[in-house]
Structure formats: structure tokens, C-alpha cells
Amino acid sequence: MSIDSDVSQDNQNNENQQENTTITKNKQEEKKNKQKSSKSKKDEDFIVLDIPDKLETLKGRIINCIIDTIKRKPLIKEKDLVLELVFNCEQARKFYEENHETQYFRFLIHDLAKKKKILKVKLKGDEKHTYYILPEQLNMFKK
């Protein structure tokens, strides 16, 4: 009798394990489907226009000033870039006059570098200083 009860209990345990694995597989599939649907919503088609005059946000205007400054002066240090912004960019100048703070400019520069909109480079033999260039300017400096 004990052998029969052990066998029936083992069968019941096996059935429970199979049910549990199918439930977890179903949950995993549901999670994957949700992730796929959210990703497909993010991939909507749209066109990005670069019209600096139409920007309404301070962040967008200062980012355009950063990119324009790097276009004019490739291989510029962060300190020099911030100074150029304060002296040559109207929006950055107003922001600096109100807040007397350059940390926001540095944040935007690092954010652009993280998104690969601008590149951080170091010169060979000068590991102390970090310079910024645009990705399209990289070919000018390659040998």
C-alpha cells in the first residue's frame, strides 16, 4: 500500500510541477508580448526637423548653440565651450545672468556626449584635457 500511495503522490507532484511550468511559461510569454507592444508603440514613424528658430524650450536653444559653437571651433575644451556659450549665445547669457550657474550647460554637454551627438576626444600625449567635436568632424583629424 505504501508503494502505491508513494507512486500516486509522485504522479500528483509531477502533474503539479508541469502545471507550474506551463503557468510560468505563459506569464513569460505575456511579459514578452507586452514588451514587444510597448516597443512597437515607441517606434512610430516621424520626421525630425532641425529648425532652430522654432524651438520653444531653453534646453533646445542652448543645445543648438552648443552644436553651432563646436561647428565653428572644433576641438574645444569644456571650459572654453561654456565660456563661448555665455558670451555668444543669447539664451545662455540670459540664463547665466539670472542664475549665475554653469552646471546646467555642463549637464547638457555631457548629455549630448552620452547620446553621441557630440564626441569626447583626447589628444595623444595630453590625457589630462578632454575636447569636444561633432561626429562629422572626426574625419578631419584621422590620419
PDB file of C-alpha atoms in Angstrom:
ATOM      1  CA  MET A   1       0.000   0.000   0.000  1.00  0.00           C
ATOM      2  CA  SER A   2       2.723   2.444   0.812  1.00  0.00           C
ATOM      3  CA  ILE A   3       4.329   1.911  -2.601  1.00  0.00           C
ATOM      4  CA  ASP A   4       1.028   2.661  -4.340  1.00  0.00           C
ATOM      5  CA  SER A   5       0.492   5.788  -2.269  1.00  0.00           C
ATOM      6  CA  ASP A   6       4.079   6.929  -2.963  1.00  0.00           C
ATOM      7  CA  VAL A   7       3.612   6.378  -6.702  1.00  0.00           C
ATOM      8  CA  SER A   8       0.302   8.238  -6.732  1.00  0.00           C
ATOM      9  CA  GLN A   9       1.839  11.065  -4.711  1.00  0.00           C
ATOM     10  CA  ASP A  10       4.793  11.243  -7.138  1.00  0.00           C
ATOM     11  CA  ASN A  11       2.359  11.372 -10.049  1.00  0.00           C
ATOM     12  CA  GLN A  12       0.463  14.192  -8.363  1.00  0.00           C
ATOM     13  CA  ASN A  13       3.728  16.073  -7.721  1.00  0.00           C
ATOM     14  CA  ASN A  14       4.761  15.662 -11.356  1.00  0.00           C
ATOM     15  CA  GLU A  15       1.391  16.980 -12.541  1.00  0.00           C
ATOM     16  CA  ASN A  16       1.694  19.977 -10.212  1.00  0.00           C
ATOM     17  CA  GLN A  17       5.208  20.719 -11.467  1.00  0.00           C
ATOM     18  CA  GLN A  18       4.045  20.533 -15.084  1.00  0.00           C
ATOM     19  CA  GLU A  19       1.167  22.915 -14.333  1.00  0.00           C
ATOM     20  CA  ASN A  20       3.548  25.318 -12.597  1.00  0.00           C
ATOM     21  CA  THR A  21       5.978  25.300 -15.523  1.00  0.00           C
ATOM     22  CA  THR A  22       3.189  25.949 -18.027  1.00  0.00           C
ATOM     23  CA  ILE A  23       1.887  28.806 -15.874  1.00  0.00           C
ATOM     24  CA  THR A  24       5.335  30.390 -15.633  1.00  0.00           C
ATOM     25  CA  LYS A  25       5.874  29.936 -19.386  1.00  0.00           C
ATOM     26  CA  ASN A  26       2.543  31.632 -20.061  1.00  0.00           C
ATOM     27  CA  LYS A  27       3.483  34.522 -17.772  1.00  0.00           C
ATOM     28  CA  GLN A  28       6.846  34.899 -19.503  1.00  0.00           C
ATOM     29  CA  GLU A  29       5.149  34.934 -22.915  1.00  0.00           C
ATOM     30  CA  GLU A  30       2.692  37.588 -21.696  1.00  0.00           C
ATOM     31  CA  LYS A  31       5.585  39.750 -20.468  1.00  0.00           C
ATOM     32  CA  LYS A  32       7.372  39.377 -23.808  1.00  0.00           C
ATOM     33  CA  ASN A  33       4.217  40.335 -25.688  1.00  0.00           C
ATOM     34  CA  LYS A  34       3.748  43.416 -23.503  1.00  0.00           C
ATOM     35  CA  GLN A  35       7.361  44.441 -24.066  1.00  0.00           C
ATOM     36  CA  LYS A  36       7.008  43.958 -27.817  1.00  0.00           C
ATOM     37  CA  SER A  37       3.826  46.017 -27.944  1.00  0.00           C
ATOM     38  CA  SER A  38       5.382  48.860 -25.952  1.00  0.00           C
ATOM     39  CA  LYS A  39       8.470  48.814 -28.185  1.00  0.00           C
ATOM     40  CA  SER A  40       6.355  48.899 -31.329  1.00  0.00           C
ATOM     41  CA  LYS A  41       4.496  51.945 -29.993  1.00  0.00           C
ATOM     42  CA  LYS A  42       7.822  53.717 -29.423  1.00  0.00           C
ATOM     43  CA  ASP A  43       8.928  53.005 -32.983  1.00  0.00           C
ATOM     44  CA  GLU A  44       6.276  55.204 -34.562  1.00  0.00           C
ATOM     45  CA  ASP A  45       7.409  56.858 -37.756  1.00  0.00           C
ATOM     46  CA  PHE A  46       8.085  60.563 -37.528  1.00  0.00           C
ATOM     47  CA  ILE A  47      10.412  63.079 -39.093  1.00  0.00           C
ATOM     48  CA  VAL A  48      12.711  65.259 -37.004  1.00  0.00           C
ATOM     49  CA  LEU A  49      13.189  68.775 -38.358  1.00  0.00           C
ATOM     50  CA  ASP A  50      16.121  70.922 -37.316  1.00  0.00           C
ATOM     51  CA  ILE A  51      14.691  74.444 -37.273  1.00  0.00           C
ATOM     52  CA  PRO A  52      16.471  76.393 -34.513  1.00  0.00           C
ATOM     53  CA  ASP A  53      14.164  79.424 -34.739  1.00  0.00           C
ATOM     54  CA  LYS A  54      11.080  77.331 -33.954  1.00  0.00           C
ATOM     55  CA  LEU A  55      12.394  75.827 -30.712  1.00  0.00           C
ATOM     56  CA  GLU A  56      10.469  76.923 -27.662  1.00  0.00           C
ATOM     57  CA  THR A  57      12.492  75.317 -24.885  1.00  0.00           C
ATOM     58  CA  LEU A  58      15.601  76.760 -23.302  1.00  0.00           C
ATOM     59  CA  LYS A  59      17.255  73.345 -23.439  1.00  0.00           C
ATOM     60  CA  GLY A  60      16.752  73.043 -27.193  1.00  0.00           C
ATOM     61  CA  ARG A  61      18.043  76.532 -27.882  1.00  0.00           C
ATOM     62  CA  ILE A  62      21.162  76.042 -25.766  1.00  0.00           C
ATOM     63  CA  ILE A  63      21.825  72.650 -27.378  1.00  0.00           C
ATOM     64  CA  ASN A  64      21.718  74.326 -30.788  1.00  0.00           C
ATOM     65  CA  CYS A  65      24.185  76.943 -29.520  1.00  0.00           C
ATOM     66  CA  ILE A  66      26.489  74.161 -28.285  1.00  0.00           C
ATOM     67  CA  ILE A  67      26.437  72.428 -31.667  1.00  0.00           C
ATOM     68  CA  ASP A  68      26.951  75.715 -33.550  1.00  0.00           C
ATOM     69  CA  THR A  69      29.902  76.613 -31.322  1.00  0.00           C
ATOM     70  CA  ILE A  70      31.544  73.236 -31.919  1.00  0.00           C
ATOM     71  CA  LYS A  71      30.962  73.648 -35.675  1.00  0.00           C
ATOM     72  CA  ARG A  72      32.792  76.972 -35.580  1.00  0.00           C
ATOM     73  CA  LYS A  73      35.568  75.814 -33.248  1.00  0.00           C
ATOM     74  CA  PRO A  74      36.281  72.078 -33.420  1.00  0.00           C
ATOM     75  CA  LEU A  75      38.461  70.593 -30.681  1.00  0.00           C
ATOM     76  CA  ILE A  76      37.185  72.855 -27.934  1.00  0.00           C
ATOM     77  CA  LYS A  77      37.581  72.174 -24.209  1.00  0.00           C
ATOM     78  CA  GLU A  78      34.514  72.033 -21.976  1.00  0.00           C
ATOM     79  CA  LYS A  79      35.561  75.149 -20.071  1.00  0.00           C
ATOM     80  CA  ASP A  80      36.052  77.117 -23.292  1.00  0.00           C
ATOM     81  CA  LEU A  81      32.768  75.813 -24.669  1.00  0.00           C
ATOM     82  CA  VAL A  82      30.882  77.022 -21.598  1.00  0.00           C
ATOM     83  CA  LEU A  83      32.567  80.441 -21.863  1.00  0.00           C
ATOM     84  CA  GLU A  84      31.651  80.656 -25.553  1.00  0.00           C
ATOM     85  CA  LEU A  85      28.045  79.846 -24.667  1.00  0.00           C
ATOM     86  CA  VAL A  86      27.839  82.526 -22.006  1.00  0.00           C
ATOM     87  CA  PHE A  87      29.372  85.206 -24.220  1.00  0.00           C
ATOM     88  CA  ASN A  88      27.947  84.334 -27.650  1.00  0.00           C
ATOM     89  CA  CYS A  89      24.582  82.620 -27.096  1.00  0.00           C
ATOM     90  CA  GLU A  90      21.744  84.957 -26.121  1.00  0.00           C
ATOM     91  CA  GLN A  91      19.669  82.304 -24.306  1.00  0.00           C
ATOM     92  CA  ALA A  92      22.678  81.004 -22.372  1.00  0.00           C
ATOM     93  CA  ARG A  93      23.657  84.551 -21.426  1.00  0.00           C
ATOM     94  CA  LYS A  94      20.167  85.261 -20.048  1.00  0.00           C
ATOM     95  CA  PHE A  95      20.185  82.002 -18.108  1.00  0.00           C
ATOM     96  CA  TYR A  96      23.615  82.785 -16.653  1.00  0.00           C
ATOM     97  CA  GLU A  97      22.603  86.348 -15.694  1.00  0.00           C
ATOM     98  CA  GLU A  98      19.575  85.024 -13.804  1.00  0.00           C
ATOM     99  CA  ASN A  99      21.189  82.034 -12.079  1.00  0.00           C
ATOM    100  CA  HIS A 100      24.972  82.646 -12.138  1.00  0.00           C
ATOM    101  CA  GLU A 101      25.425  78.932 -12.699  1.00  0.00           C
ATOM    102  CA  THR A 102      27.193  76.987 -15.455  1.00  0.00           C
ATOM    103  CA  GLN A 103      26.365  73.496 -14.222  1.00  0.00           C
ATOM    104  CA  TYR A 104      23.303  73.297 -16.499  1.00  0.00           C
ATOM    105  CA  PHE A 105      25.489  73.919 -19.546  1.00  0.00           C
ATOM    106  CA  ARG A 106      27.884  71.196 -18.429  1.00  0.00           C
ATOM    107  CA  PHE A 107      24.951  68.830 -17.938  1.00  0.00           C
ATOM    108  CA  LEU A 108      23.721  69.499 -21.482  1.00  0.00           C
ATOM    109  CA  ILE A 109      27.221  68.964 -22.895  1.00  0.00           C
ATOM    110  CA  HIS A 110      27.585  65.629 -21.091  1.00  0.00           C
ATOM    111  CA  ASP A 111      24.070  64.615 -22.140  1.00  0.00           C
ATOM    112  CA  LEU A 112      24.902  65.325 -25.790  1.00  0.00           C
ATOM    113  CA  ALA A 113      28.127  63.340 -25.454  1.00  0.00           C
ATOM    114  CA  LYS A 114      26.249  60.425 -23.913  1.00  0.00           C
ATOM    115  CA  LYS A 115      23.775  60.440 -26.817  1.00  0.00           C
ATOM    116  CA  LYS A 116      26.721  60.613 -29.270  1.00  0.00           C
ATOM    117  CA  LYS A 117      25.519  63.934 -30.741  1.00  0.00           C
ATOM    118  CA  ILE A 118      28.969  65.298 -29.916  1.00  0.00           C
ATOM    119  CA  LEU A 119      32.116  63.276 -29.291  1.00  0.00           C
ATOM    120  CA  LYS A 120      34.575  63.466 -26.414  1.00  0.00           C
ATOM    121  CA  VAL A 121      38.154  63.121 -27.623  1.00  0.00           C
ATOM    122  CA  LYS A 122      41.594  63.232 -26.049  1.00  0.00           C
ATOM    123  CA  LEU A 123      44.791  64.157 -27.799  1.00  0.00           C
ATOM    124  CA  LYS A 124      47.631  61.677 -27.820  1.00  0.00           C
ATOM    125  CA  GLY A 125      50.153  62.742 -25.211  1.00  0.00           C
ATOM    126  CA  ASP A 126      47.618  65.011 -23.454  1.00  0.00           C
ATOM    127  CA  GLU A 127      45.399  62.703 -21.405  1.00  0.00           C
ATOM    128  CA  LYS A 128      44.509  65.470 -18.962  1.00  0.00           C
ATOM    129  CA  HIS A 129      42.245  67.532 -21.227  1.00  0.00           C
ATOM    130  CA  THR A 130      39.048  66.405 -22.912  1.00  0.00           C
ATOM    131  CA  TYR A 131      37.939  68.066 -26.124  1.00  0.00           C
ATOM    132  CA  TYR A 132      34.629  68.011 -27.973  1.00  0.00           C
ATOM    133  CA  ILE A 133      33.963  67.630 -31.686  1.00  0.00           C
ATOM    134  CA  LEU A 134      30.994  66.757 -33.866  1.00  0.00           C
ATOM    135  CA  PRO A 135      30.835  63.239 -35.342  1.00  0.00           C
ATOM    136  CA  GLU A 136      31.171  64.615 -38.879  1.00  0.00           C
ATOM    137  CA  GLN A 137      34.372  66.452 -37.861  1.00  0.00           C
ATOM    138  CA  LEU A 138      36.066  63.223 -36.805  1.00  0.00           C
ATOM    139  CA  ASN A 139      37.367  62.546 -40.329  1.00  0.00           C
ATOM    140  CA  MET A 140      39.239  65.880 -40.297  1.00  0.00           C
ATOM    141  CA  PHE A 141      41.502  64.617 -37.513  1.00  0.00           C
ATOM    142  CA  LYS A 142      42.005  60.985 -38.522  1.00  0.00           C
ATOM    143  CA  LYS A 143      45.227  60.065 -40.289  1.00  0.00           C
TER     144      LYS A 143
END
